[in-house]
CSV table of C-alpha atoms in Angstrom, one decimal:
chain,number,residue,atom,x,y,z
A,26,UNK,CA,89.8,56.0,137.6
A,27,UNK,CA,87.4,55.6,134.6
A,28,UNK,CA,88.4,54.7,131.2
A,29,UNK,CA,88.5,57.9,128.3
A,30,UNK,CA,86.0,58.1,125.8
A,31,UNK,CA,88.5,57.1,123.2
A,32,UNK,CA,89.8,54.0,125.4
A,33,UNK,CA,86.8,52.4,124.4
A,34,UNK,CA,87.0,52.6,120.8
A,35,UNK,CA,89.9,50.5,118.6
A,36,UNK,CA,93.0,52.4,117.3
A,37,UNK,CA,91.4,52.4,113.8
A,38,UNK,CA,88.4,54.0,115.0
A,39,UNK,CA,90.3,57.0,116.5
A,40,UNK,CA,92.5,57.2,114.5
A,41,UNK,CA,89.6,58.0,111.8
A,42,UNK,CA,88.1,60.4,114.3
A,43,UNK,CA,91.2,62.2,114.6
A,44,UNK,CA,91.4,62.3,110.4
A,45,UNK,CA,87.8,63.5,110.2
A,46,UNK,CA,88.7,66.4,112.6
A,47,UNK,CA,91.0,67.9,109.6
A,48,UNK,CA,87.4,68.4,107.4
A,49,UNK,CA,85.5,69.0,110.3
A,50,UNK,CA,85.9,72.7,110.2
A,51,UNK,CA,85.3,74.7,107.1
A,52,UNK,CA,88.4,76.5,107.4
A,53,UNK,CA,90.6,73.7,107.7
A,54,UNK,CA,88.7,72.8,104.6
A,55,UNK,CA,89.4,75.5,103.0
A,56,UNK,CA,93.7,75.7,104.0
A,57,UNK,CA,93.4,71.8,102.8
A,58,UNK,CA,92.0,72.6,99.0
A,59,UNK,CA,93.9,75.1,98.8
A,60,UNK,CA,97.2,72.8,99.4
A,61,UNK,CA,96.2,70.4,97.4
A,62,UNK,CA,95.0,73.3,94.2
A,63,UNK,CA,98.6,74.6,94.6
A,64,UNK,CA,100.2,71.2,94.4
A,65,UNK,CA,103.1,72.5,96.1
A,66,UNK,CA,104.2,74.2,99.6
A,67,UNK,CA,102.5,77.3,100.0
A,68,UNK,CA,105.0,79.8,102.1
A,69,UNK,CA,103.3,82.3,103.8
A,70,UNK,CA,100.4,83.7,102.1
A,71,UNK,CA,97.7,81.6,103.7
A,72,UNK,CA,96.2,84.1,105.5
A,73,UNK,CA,95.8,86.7,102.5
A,74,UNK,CA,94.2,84.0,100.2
A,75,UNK,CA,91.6,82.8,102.8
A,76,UNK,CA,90.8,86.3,104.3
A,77,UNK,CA,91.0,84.7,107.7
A,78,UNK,CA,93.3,86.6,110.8
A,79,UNK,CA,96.6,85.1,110.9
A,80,UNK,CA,95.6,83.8,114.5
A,81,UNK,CA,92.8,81.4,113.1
A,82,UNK,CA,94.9,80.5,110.1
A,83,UNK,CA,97.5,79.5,112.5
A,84,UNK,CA,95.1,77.8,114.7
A,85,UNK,CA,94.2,75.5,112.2
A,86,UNK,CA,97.2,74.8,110.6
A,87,UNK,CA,98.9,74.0,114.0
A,88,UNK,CA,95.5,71.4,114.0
A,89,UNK,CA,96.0,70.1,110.9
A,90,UNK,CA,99.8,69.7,111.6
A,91,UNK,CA,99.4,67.7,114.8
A,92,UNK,CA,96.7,65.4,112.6
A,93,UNK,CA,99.3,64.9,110.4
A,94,UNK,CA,97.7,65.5,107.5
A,95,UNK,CA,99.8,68.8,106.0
A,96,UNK,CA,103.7,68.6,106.9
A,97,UNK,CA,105.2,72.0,107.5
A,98,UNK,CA,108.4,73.7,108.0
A,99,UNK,CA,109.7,76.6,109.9
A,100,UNK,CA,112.4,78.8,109.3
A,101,UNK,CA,111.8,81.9,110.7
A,102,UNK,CA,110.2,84.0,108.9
A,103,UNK,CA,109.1,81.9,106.8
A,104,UNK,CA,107.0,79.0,107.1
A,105,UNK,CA,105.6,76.5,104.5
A,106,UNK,CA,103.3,73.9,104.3
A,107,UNK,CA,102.1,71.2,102.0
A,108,UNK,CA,99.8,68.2,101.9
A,109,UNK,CA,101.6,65.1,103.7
A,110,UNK,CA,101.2,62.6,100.6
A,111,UNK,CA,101.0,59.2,103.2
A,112,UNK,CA,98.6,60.4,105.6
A,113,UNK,CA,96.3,62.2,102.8
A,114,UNK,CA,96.1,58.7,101.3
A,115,UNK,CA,95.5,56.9,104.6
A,116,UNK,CA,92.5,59.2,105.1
A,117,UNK,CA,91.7,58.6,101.4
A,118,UNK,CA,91.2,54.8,102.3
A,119,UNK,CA,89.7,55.4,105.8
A,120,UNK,CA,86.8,57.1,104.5
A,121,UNK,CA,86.9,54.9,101.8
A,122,UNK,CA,86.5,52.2,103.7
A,123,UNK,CA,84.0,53.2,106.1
A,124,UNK,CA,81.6,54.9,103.3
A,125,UNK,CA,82.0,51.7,100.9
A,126,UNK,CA,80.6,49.6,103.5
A,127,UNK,CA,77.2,51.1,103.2
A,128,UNK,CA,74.7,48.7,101.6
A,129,UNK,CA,71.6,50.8,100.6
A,130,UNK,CA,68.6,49.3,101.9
A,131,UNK,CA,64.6,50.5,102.2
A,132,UNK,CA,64.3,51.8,105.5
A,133,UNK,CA,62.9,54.9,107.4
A,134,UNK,CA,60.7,55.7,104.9
């Protein structure tokens, strides 16, 4: 059997994929500034403040969740979520990282 797409790629390098996937959909984008403007767990109100059906909202949060970029908890009927601090600042230096190593040069003009 043939080797994944991601089998051929180091750890590092899908592990930034998989972080780039939180920002790769502007409502994830959205659910993520609004985290971080809140500066606290937001409980339940998602879905009124991004005018999004509770379906998507949930989609998204469920993606963000398994990213590990938002940490949530669920006690029935409530659920809250917040930014998780470590993993924000891992993506923080990953795109860091790969963006800072850009050397502007004089090409493709």
């Amino acid at each position: 059997m043939g080797l994944t797409k991601t089998e051929i790629f180091t750890e590092e390098q899908n592990r930034i994929a998989d972080l780039a996937k939180a920002f790769a959909h502007p409502a994830r984008v959205a659910i993520l500034q609004l985290l971080v403007a809140r500066k606290a767990c937001v409980c339940g109100d998602l879905v009124d403040e991004l005018e999004l059906a509770q379906a998507t909202v949930s989609q998204h949060l469920k993606e963000l969740k398994r990213i590990g970029i938002i940490q949530g908890e669920i006690n029935p009927p409530r659920v809250c979520y917040c930014i998780n601090p470590p993993v924000w600042e891992e993506a923080r230096q990953a795109f860091g990282s790969v963006l800072e190593s850009f050397e502007s040069v004089t090409c493709c003009n």
